[in-house]
Tab-separated table of C-alpha atoms in Angstrom:
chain	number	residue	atom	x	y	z
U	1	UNK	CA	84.570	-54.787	-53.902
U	2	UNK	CA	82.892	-53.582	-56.704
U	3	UNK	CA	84.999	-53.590	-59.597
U	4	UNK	CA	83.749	-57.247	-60.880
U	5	UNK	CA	80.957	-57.958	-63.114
U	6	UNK	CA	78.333	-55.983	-64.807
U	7	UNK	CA	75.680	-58.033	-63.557
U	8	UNK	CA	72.592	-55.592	-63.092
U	9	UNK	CA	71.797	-55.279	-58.933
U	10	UNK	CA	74.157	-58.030	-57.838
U	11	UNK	CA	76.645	-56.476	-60.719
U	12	UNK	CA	77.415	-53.083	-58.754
U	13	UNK	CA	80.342	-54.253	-56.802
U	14	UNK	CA	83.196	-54.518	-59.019
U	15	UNK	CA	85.777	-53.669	-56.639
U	16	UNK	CA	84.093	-54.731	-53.168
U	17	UNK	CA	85.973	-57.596	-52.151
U	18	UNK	CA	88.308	-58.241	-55.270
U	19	UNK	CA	86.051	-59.147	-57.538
U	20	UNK	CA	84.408	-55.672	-58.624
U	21	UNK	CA	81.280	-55.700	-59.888
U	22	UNK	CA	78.923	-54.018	-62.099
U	23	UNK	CA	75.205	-53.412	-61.640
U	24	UNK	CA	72.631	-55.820	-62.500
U	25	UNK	CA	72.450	-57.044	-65.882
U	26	UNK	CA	72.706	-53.703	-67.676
U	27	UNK	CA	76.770	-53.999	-66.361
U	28	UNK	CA	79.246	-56.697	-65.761
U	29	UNK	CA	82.674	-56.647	-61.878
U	30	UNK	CA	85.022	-53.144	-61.262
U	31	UNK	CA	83.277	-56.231	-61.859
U	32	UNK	CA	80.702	-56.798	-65.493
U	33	UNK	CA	78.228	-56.812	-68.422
U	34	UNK	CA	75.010	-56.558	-70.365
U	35	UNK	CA	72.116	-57.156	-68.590
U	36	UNK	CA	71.496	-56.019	-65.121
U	37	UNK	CA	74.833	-57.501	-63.568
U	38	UNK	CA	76.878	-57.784	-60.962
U	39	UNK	CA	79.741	-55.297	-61.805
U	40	UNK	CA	82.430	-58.111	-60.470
U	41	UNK	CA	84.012	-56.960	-57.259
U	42	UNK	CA	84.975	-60.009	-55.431
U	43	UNK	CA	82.997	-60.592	-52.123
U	44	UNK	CA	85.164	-60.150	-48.991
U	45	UNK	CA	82.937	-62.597	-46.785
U	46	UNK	CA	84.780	-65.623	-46.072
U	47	UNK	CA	83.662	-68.753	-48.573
U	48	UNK	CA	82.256	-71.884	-47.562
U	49	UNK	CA	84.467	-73.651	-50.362
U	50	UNK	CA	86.226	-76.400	-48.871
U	51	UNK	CA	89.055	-76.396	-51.713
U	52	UNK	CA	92.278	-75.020	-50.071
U	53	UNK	CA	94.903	-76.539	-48.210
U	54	UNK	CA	96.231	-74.990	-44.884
U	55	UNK	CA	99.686	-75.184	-46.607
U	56	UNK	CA	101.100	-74.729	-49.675
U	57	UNK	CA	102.767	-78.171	-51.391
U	58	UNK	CA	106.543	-78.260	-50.823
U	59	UNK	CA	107.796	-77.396	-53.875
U	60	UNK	CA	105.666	-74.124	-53.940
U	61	UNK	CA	108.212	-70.771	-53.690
U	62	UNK	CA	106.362	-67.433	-52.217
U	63	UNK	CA	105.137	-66.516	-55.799
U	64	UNK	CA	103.838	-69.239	-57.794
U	65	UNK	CA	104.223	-72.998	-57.060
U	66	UNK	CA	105.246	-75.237	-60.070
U	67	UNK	CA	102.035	-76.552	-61.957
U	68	UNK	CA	102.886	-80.660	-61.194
U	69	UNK	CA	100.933	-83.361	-61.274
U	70	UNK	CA	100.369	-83.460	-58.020
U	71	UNK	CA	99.211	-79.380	-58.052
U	72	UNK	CA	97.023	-80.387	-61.002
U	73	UNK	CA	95.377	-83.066	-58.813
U	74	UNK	CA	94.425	-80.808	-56.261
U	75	UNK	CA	93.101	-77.673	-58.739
U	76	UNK	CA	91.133	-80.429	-60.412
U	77	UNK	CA	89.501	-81.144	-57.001
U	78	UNK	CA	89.185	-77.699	-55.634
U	79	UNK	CA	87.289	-76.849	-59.236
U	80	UNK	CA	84.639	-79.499	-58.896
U	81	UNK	CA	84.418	-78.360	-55.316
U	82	UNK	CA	83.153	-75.082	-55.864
U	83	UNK	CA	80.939	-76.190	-59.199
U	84	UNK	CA	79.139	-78.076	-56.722
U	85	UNK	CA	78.773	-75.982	-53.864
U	86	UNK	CA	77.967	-73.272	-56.407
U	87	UNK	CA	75.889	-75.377	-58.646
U	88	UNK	CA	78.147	-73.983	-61.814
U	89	UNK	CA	77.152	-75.711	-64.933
U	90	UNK	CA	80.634	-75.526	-66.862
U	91	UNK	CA	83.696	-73.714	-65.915
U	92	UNK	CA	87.279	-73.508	-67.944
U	93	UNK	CA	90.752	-72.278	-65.737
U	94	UNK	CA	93.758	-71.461	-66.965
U	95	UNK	CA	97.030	-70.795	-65.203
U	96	UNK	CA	100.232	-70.297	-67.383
U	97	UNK	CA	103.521	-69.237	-65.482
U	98	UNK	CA	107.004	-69.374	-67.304
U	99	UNK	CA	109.132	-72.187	-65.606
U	100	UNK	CA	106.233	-73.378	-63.902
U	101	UNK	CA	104.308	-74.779	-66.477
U	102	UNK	CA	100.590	-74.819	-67.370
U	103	UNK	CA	97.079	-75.725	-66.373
U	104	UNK	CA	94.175	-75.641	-68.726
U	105	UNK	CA	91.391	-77.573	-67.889
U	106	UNK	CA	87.249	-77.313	-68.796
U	107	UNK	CA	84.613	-79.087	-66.436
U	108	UNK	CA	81.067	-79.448	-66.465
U	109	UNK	CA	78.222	-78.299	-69.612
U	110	UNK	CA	78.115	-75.473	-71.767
U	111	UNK	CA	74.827	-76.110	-72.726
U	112	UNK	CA	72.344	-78.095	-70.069
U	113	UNK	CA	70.168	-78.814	-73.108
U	114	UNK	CA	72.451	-80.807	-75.267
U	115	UNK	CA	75.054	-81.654	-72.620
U	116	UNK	CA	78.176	-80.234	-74.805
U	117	UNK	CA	80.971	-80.276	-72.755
U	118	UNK	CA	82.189	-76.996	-71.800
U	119	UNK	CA	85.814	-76.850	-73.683
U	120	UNK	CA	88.255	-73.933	-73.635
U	121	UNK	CA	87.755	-72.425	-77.078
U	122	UNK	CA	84.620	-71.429	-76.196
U	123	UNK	CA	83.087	-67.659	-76.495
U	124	UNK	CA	81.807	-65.814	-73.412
U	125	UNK	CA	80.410	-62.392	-72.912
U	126	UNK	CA	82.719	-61.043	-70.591
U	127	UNK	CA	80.941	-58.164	-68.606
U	128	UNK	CA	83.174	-55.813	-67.124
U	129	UNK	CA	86.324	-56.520	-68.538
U	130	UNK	CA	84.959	-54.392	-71.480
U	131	UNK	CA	85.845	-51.611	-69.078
U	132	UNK	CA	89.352	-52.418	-69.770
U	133	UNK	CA	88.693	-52.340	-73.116
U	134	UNK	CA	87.265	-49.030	-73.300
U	135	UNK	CA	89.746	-47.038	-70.990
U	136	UNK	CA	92.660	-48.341	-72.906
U	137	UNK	CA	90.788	-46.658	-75.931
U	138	UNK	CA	90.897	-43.568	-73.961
U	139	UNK	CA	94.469	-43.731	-72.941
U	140	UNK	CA	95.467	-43.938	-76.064
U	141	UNK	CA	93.915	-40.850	-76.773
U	142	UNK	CA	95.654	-39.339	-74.058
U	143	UNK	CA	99.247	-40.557	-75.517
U	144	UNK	CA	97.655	-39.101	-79.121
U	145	UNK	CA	97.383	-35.472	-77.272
U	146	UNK	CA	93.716	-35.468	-78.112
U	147	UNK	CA	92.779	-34.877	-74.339
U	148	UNK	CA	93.757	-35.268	-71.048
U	149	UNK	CA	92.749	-37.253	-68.147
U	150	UNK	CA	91.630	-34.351	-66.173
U	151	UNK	CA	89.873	-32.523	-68.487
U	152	UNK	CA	85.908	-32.336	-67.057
U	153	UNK	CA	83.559	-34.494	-68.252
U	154	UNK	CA	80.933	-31.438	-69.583
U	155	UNK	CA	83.604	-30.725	-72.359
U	156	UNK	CA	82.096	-33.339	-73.916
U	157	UNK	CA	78.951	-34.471	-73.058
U	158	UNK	CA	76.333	-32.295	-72.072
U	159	UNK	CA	73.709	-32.681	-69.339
U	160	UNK	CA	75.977	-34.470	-66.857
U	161	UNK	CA	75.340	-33.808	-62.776
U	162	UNK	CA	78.450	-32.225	-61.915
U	163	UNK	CA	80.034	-32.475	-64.982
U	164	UNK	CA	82.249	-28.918	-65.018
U	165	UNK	CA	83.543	-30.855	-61.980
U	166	UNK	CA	84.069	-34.346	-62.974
U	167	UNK	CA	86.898	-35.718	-64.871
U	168	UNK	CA	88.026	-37.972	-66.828
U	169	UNK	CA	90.057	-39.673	-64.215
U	170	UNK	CA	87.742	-39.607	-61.467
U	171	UNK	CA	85.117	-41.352	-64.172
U	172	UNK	CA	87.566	-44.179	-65.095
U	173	UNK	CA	88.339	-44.688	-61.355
U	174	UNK	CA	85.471	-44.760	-60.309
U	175	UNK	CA	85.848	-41.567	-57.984
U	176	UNK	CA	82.437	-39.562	-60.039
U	177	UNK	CA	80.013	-40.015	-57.484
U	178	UNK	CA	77.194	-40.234	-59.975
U	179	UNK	CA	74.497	-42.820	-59.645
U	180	UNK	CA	74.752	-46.515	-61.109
U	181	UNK	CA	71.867	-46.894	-63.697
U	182	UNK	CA	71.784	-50.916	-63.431
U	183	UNK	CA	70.695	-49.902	-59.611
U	184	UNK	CA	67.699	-48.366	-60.627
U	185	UNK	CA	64.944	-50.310	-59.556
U	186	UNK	CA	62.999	-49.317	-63.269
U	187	UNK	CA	65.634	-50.194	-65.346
U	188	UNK	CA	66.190	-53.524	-63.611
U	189	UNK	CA	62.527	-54.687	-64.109
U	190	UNK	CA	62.069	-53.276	-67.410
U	191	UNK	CA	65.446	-55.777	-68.390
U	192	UNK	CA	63.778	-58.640	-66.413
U	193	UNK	CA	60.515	-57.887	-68.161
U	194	UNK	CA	62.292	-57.760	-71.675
U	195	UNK	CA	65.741	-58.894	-71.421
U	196	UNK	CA	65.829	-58.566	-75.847
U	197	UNK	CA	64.678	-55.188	-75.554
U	198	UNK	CA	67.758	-52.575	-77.261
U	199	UNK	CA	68.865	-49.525	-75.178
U	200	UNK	CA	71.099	-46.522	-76.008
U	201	UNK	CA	73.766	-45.374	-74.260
U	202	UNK	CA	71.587	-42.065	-73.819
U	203	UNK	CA	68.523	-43.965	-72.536
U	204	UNK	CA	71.023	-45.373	-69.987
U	205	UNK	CA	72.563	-41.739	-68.818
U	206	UNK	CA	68.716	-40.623	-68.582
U	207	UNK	CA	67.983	-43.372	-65.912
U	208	UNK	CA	71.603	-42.340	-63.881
U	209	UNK	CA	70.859	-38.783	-63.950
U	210	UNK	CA	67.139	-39.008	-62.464
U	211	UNK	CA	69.048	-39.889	-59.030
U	212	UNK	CA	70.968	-36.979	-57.299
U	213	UNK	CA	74.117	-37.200	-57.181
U	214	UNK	CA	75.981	-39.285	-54.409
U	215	UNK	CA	79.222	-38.053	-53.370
U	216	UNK	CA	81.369	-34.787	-54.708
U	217	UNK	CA	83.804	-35.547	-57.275
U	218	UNK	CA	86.993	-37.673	-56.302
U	219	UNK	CA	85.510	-38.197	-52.587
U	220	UNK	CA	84.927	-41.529	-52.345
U	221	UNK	CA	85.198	-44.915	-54.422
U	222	UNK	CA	81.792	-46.129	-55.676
U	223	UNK	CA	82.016	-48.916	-58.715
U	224	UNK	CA	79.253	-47.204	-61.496
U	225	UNK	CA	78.809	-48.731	-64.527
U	226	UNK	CA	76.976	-44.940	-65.938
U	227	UNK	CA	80.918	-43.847	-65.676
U	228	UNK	CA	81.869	-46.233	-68.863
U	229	UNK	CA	78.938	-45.233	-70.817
U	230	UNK	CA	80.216	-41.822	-70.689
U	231	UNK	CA	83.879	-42.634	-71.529
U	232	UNK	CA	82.660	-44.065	-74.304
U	233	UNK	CA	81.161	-41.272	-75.426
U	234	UNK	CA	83.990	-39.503	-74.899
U	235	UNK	CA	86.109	-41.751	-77.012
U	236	UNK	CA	83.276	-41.595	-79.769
U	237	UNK	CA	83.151	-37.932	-79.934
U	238	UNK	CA	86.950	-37.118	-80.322
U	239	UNK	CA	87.431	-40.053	-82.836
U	240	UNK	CA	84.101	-38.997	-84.729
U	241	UNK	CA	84.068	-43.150	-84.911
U	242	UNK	CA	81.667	-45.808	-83.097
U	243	UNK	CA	83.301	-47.357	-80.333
U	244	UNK	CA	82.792	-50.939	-81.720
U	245	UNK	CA	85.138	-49.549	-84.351
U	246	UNK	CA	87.251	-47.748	-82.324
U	247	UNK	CA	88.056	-50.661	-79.731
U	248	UNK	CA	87.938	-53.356	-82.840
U	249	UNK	CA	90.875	-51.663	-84.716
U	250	UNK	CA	92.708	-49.561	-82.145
U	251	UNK	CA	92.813	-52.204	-79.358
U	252	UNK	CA	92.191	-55.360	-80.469
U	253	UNK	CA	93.666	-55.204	-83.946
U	254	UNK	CA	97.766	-54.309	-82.313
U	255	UNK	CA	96.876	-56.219	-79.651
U	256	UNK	CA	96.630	-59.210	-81.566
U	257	UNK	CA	92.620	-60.281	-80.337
U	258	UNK	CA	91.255	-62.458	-83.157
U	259	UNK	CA	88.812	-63.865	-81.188
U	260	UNK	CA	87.532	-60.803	-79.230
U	261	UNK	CA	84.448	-59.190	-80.434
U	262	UNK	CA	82.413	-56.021	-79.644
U	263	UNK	CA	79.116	-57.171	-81.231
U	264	UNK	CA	76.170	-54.882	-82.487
U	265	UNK	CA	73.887	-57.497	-82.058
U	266	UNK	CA	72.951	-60.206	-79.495
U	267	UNK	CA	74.650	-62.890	-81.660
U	268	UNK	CA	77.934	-64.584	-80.325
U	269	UNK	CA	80.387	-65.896	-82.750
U	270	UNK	CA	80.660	-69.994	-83.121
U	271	UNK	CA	81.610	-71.607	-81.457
U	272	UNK	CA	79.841	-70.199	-77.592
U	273	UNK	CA	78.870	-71.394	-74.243
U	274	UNK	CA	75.606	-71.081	-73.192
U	275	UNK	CA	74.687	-69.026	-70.504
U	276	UNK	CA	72.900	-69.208	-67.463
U	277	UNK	CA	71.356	-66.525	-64.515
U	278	UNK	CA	68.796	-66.130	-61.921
U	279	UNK	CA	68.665	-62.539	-63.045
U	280	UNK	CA	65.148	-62.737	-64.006
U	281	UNK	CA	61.340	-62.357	-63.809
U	282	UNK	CA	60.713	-65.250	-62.210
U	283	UNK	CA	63.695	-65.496	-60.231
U	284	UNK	CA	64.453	-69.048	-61.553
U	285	UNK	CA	67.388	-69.621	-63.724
U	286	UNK	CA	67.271	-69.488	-67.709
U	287	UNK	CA	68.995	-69.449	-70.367
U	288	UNK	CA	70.195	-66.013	-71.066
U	289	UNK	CA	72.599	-66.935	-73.804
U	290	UNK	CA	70.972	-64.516	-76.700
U	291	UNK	CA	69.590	-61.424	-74.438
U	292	UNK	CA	70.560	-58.156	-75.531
U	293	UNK	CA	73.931	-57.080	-73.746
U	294	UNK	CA	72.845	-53.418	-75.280
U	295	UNK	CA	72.248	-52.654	-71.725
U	296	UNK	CA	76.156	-52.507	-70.943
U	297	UNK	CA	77.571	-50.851	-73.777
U	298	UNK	CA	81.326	-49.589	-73.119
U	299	UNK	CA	80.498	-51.226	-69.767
U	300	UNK	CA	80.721	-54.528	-70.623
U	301	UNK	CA	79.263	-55.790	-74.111
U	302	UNK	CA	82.274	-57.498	-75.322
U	303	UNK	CA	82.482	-61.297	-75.827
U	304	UNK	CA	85.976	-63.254	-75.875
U	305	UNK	CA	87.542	-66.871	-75.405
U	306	UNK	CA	90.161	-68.300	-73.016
U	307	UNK	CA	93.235	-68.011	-75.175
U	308	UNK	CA	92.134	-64.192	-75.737
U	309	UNK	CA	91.520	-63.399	-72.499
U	310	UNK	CA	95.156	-64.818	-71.579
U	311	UNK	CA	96.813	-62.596	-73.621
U	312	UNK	CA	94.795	-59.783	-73.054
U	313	UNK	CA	95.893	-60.244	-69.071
U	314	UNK	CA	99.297	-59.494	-69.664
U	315	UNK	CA	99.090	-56.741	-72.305
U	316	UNK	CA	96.345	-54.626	-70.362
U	317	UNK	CA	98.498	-55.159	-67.023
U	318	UNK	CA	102.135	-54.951	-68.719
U	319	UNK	CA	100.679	-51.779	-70.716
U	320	UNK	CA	102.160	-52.886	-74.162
U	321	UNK	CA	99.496	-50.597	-76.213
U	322	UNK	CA	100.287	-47.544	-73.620
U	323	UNK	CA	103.201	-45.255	-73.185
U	324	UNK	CA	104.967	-45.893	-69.773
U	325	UNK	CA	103.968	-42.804	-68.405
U	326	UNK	CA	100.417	-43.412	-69.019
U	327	UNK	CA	100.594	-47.062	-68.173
U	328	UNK	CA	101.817	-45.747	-64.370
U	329	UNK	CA	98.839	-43.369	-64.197
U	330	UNK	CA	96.504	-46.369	-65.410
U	331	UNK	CA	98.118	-48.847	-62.068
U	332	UNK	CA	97.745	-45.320	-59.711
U	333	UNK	CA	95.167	-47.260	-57.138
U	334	UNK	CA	92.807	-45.692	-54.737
U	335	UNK	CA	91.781	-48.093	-51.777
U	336	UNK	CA	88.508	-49.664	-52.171
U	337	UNK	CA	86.602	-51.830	-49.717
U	338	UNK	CA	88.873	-55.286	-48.585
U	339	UNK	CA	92.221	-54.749	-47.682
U	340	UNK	CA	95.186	-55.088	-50.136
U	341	UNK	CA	92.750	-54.244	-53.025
U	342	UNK	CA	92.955	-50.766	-55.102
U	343	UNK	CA	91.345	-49.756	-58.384
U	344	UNK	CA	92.915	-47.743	-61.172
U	345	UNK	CA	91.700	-46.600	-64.238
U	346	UNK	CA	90.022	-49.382	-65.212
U	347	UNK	CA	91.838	-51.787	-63.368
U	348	UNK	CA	92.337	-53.205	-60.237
U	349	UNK	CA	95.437	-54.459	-58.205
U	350	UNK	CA	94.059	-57.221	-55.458
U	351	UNK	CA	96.640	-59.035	-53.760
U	352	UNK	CA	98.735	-58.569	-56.116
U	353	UNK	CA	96.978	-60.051	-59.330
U	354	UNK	CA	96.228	-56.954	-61.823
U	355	UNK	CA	93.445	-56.716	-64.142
U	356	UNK	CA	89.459	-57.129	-63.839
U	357	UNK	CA	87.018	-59.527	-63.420
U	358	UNK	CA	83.754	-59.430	-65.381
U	359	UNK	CA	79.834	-60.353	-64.970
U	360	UNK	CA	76.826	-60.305	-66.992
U	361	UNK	CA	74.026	-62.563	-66.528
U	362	UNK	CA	74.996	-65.885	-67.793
U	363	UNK	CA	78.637	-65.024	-68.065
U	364	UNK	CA	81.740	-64.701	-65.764
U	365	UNK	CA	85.235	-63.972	-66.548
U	366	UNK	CA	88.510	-63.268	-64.154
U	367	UNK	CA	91.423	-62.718	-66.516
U	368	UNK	CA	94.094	-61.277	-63.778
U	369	UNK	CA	98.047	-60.810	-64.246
U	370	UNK	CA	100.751	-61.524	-61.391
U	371	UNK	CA	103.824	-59.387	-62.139
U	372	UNK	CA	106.005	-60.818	-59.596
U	373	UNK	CA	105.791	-64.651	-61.016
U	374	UNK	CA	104.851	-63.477	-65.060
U	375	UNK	CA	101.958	-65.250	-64.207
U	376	UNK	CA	98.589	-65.501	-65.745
U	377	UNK	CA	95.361	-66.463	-64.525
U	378	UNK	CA	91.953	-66.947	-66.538
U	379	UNK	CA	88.416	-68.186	-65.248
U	380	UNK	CA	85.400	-68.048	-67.252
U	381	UNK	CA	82.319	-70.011	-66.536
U	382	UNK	CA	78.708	-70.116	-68.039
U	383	UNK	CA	76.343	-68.619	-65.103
U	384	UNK	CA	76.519	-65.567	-62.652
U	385	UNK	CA	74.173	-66.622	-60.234
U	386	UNK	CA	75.793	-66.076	-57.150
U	387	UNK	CA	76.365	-68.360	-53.502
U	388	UNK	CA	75.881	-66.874	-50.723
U	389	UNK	CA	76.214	-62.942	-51.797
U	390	UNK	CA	79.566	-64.276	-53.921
U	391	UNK	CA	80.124	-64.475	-56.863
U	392	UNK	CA	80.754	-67.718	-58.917
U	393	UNK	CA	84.263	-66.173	-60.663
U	394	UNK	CA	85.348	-64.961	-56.794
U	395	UNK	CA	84.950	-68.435	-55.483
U	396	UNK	CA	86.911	-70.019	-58.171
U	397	UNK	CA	89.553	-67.785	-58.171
U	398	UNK	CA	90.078	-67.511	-54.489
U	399	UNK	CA	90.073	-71.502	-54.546
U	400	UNK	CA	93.045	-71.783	-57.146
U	401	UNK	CA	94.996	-69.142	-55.703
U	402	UNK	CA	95.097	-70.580	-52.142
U	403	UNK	CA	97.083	-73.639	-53.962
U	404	UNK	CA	99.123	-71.683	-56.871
U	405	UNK	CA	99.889	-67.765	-55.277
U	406	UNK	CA	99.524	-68.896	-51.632
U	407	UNK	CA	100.649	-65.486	-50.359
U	408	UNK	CA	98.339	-63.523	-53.305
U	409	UNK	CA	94.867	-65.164	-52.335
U	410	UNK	CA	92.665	-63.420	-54.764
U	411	UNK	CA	90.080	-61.742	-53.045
U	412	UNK	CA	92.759	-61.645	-49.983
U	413	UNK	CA	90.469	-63.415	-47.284
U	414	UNK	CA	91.250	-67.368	-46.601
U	415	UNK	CA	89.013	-69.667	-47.222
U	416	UNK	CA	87.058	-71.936	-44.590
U	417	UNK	CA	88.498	-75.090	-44.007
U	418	UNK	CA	86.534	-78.606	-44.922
U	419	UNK	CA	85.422	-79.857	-41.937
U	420	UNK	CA	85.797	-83.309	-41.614
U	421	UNK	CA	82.676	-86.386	-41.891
């Protein structure tokens, strides 16, 4: 799935296998981010994690089981299951359901130097779920009558491979067919090289369009993180206004995000986690905390908290900041690569749980909405190097919802069972 992260090479796959994924680094998961990331797909190969019972605790209905003690118990132990098998420094979940209850719990570091705790009012760069960000910016557009969803792509930016061909639509749902820059073998070692190095969202189309193009419009699903950066050129060019500003008092502002940011620098507001990837040089993991998330742009350059990213769940998924009728052309999904998943426009439906998960090296985020129980579900965690071909924020979430949403396992795939001894 490829809709997850924007992690640079391992960041492509936002939407392959529920966790969609961005590109390396320079995107962040359908799935992420900044710097050469996974988009955030979540991985449809079975995990290894041995955190989920074969059946669901009595008092569990179809939906969502009620957050007892006794559920708490066994989320605390499926948690520390996966840090270890992982090797996750620090990790925060929350789970809020109405009648239900709550569980918000923080494990592990957020910085391996000091050995801070990792607490929940921490701020993380959130890769990919900046895509969210940026198509609602568009949509609203759309309810403004400034432009429509099928209007092409050449309209408004010039130079674009097929671009009196692709649209709006097919660039939000990632139907283009034009090539994912954080693939590009260059661009990936020229981040390693110099992960505090500053690129423009025009440096980033000219490394895209150097590869031909890969499908014709609308043919196939492929997560690219070069379709954001255009949308938010788009969104820049009919407001006349940066998209920082844009996003800051069109989206976040009514949306009520105090604590969401779309920074212009590599600083994080106080307080932060520290980050963590294996996205570099040497292939050893550093601390990434302060690279340049440049890279991602509209893609995935925002940075947000827990409490944020809980509310932003239900408003993105509910549509609050959307007419209706635009709202049921954003949840329109096209299949992507693990069964029961589908991606929008800039949003995914996997098993159920609506919204998008996020990467960028040193950061992931899965802030995902179940209509059916009103339930909310938020992961974020300080590292995106991944286990096995998965990512971190897949694991976790596929471990909790095996015990909360039995029958809505996020990716979709069950778990292996713990072998006993």
């Amino acid at each position: 799935m490829k809709p997850t992260p924007i992690r640079l090479r391992r960041a492509c796959a936002a939407a392959a296998a529920a966790g969609v994924l961005i590109a390396p680094a320079v995107a962040g998961s359908a799935y992420g981010s900044a710097v050469p990331q996974r988009s955030a797909p979540v991985s449809a190969a079975p995990t290894p994690t041995p955190t989920s019972p074969s059946t669901p605790f009595p008092d569990a209905d179809s939906e969502f089981v009620r957050l007892t003690p006794a559920v708490a118990a066994q989320l605390d132990a499926a948690v520390r299951e996966v840090m270890r098998v992982a090797q996750v420094p620090g990790v925060t979940v929350g789970l809020w359901a109405p009648g239900k209850g709550s569980y918000v719990r923080s494990f592990g570091v957020a910085d391996k130097a000091s050995g801070a705790p990792m607490t929940s009012d921490l701020h993380v760069r959130i890769g990919s779920e900046t895509k969210t960000f940026t198509v609602t910016a568009l949509l609203q557009l759309v309810d403004q009558g400034k432009m429509s969803l099928d209007d092409h792509i050449g309209t408004y930016v010039t130079g674009v491979p097929n671009g009196d061909r692709i649209t709006l639509r097919e660039l939000a749902g990632m139907r283009s067919g034009l090539f994912n820059y954080t693939l590009d073998d260059d661009f990936v070692k020229a981040f390693e090289e110099e992960p505090e190095r500053s690129f423009t969202p025009q440096q980033l189309l000219d490394v895209a369009f150097k590869h031909p193009v890969l499908f014709e419009p609308g043919a196939e699903f492929d997560y690219s993180n070069t379709n954001l950066i255009l949308l938010g050129l788009v969104v820049e060019k009919i407001t006349g206004r940066p998209l920082h500003d844009v996003i800051t008092k069109d989206v976040l502002g009514p949306a009520g995000l105090r604590r969401t940011v779309f920074p212009t620098s590599p600083a994080l507001p106080d307080p932060y986690a520290h980050g963590y990837t294996d996205q570099t040089a040497s292939g050893k993991v550093e601390d990434s905390t302060h690279w340049n998330p440049s890279w991602a742009w509209a893609a995935g350059e925002m940075v947000s908290d827990l409490q944020d990213l809980r509310s932003w769940a239900r408003t993105l998924a509910t549509g609050t900041l959307l007419k209706p009728e635009t709202q049921a052309e954003r949840l329109k999904t096209t299949p992507m690569d693990i069964p029961g998943a589908g991606y929008g426009l800039g949003i995914f439906n996997v098993q159920g749980w609506i919204g998008h998960n996020g990467s960028i090296p040193g950061y992931e985020v899965l802030p995902v909405y179940l209509p059916q129980a009103l339930a909310t579900m938020v992961i974020v965690l300080n590292t995106d190097s991944q286990y096995k071909g998965q990512e971190p924020s897949t694991l976790f979430g596929e471990a909790v919802t095996s015990i909360v949403s039995p029958d809505h396992v996020y990716p979709g795939h069950k778990p292996v069972a713990p072998k006993a001894g």
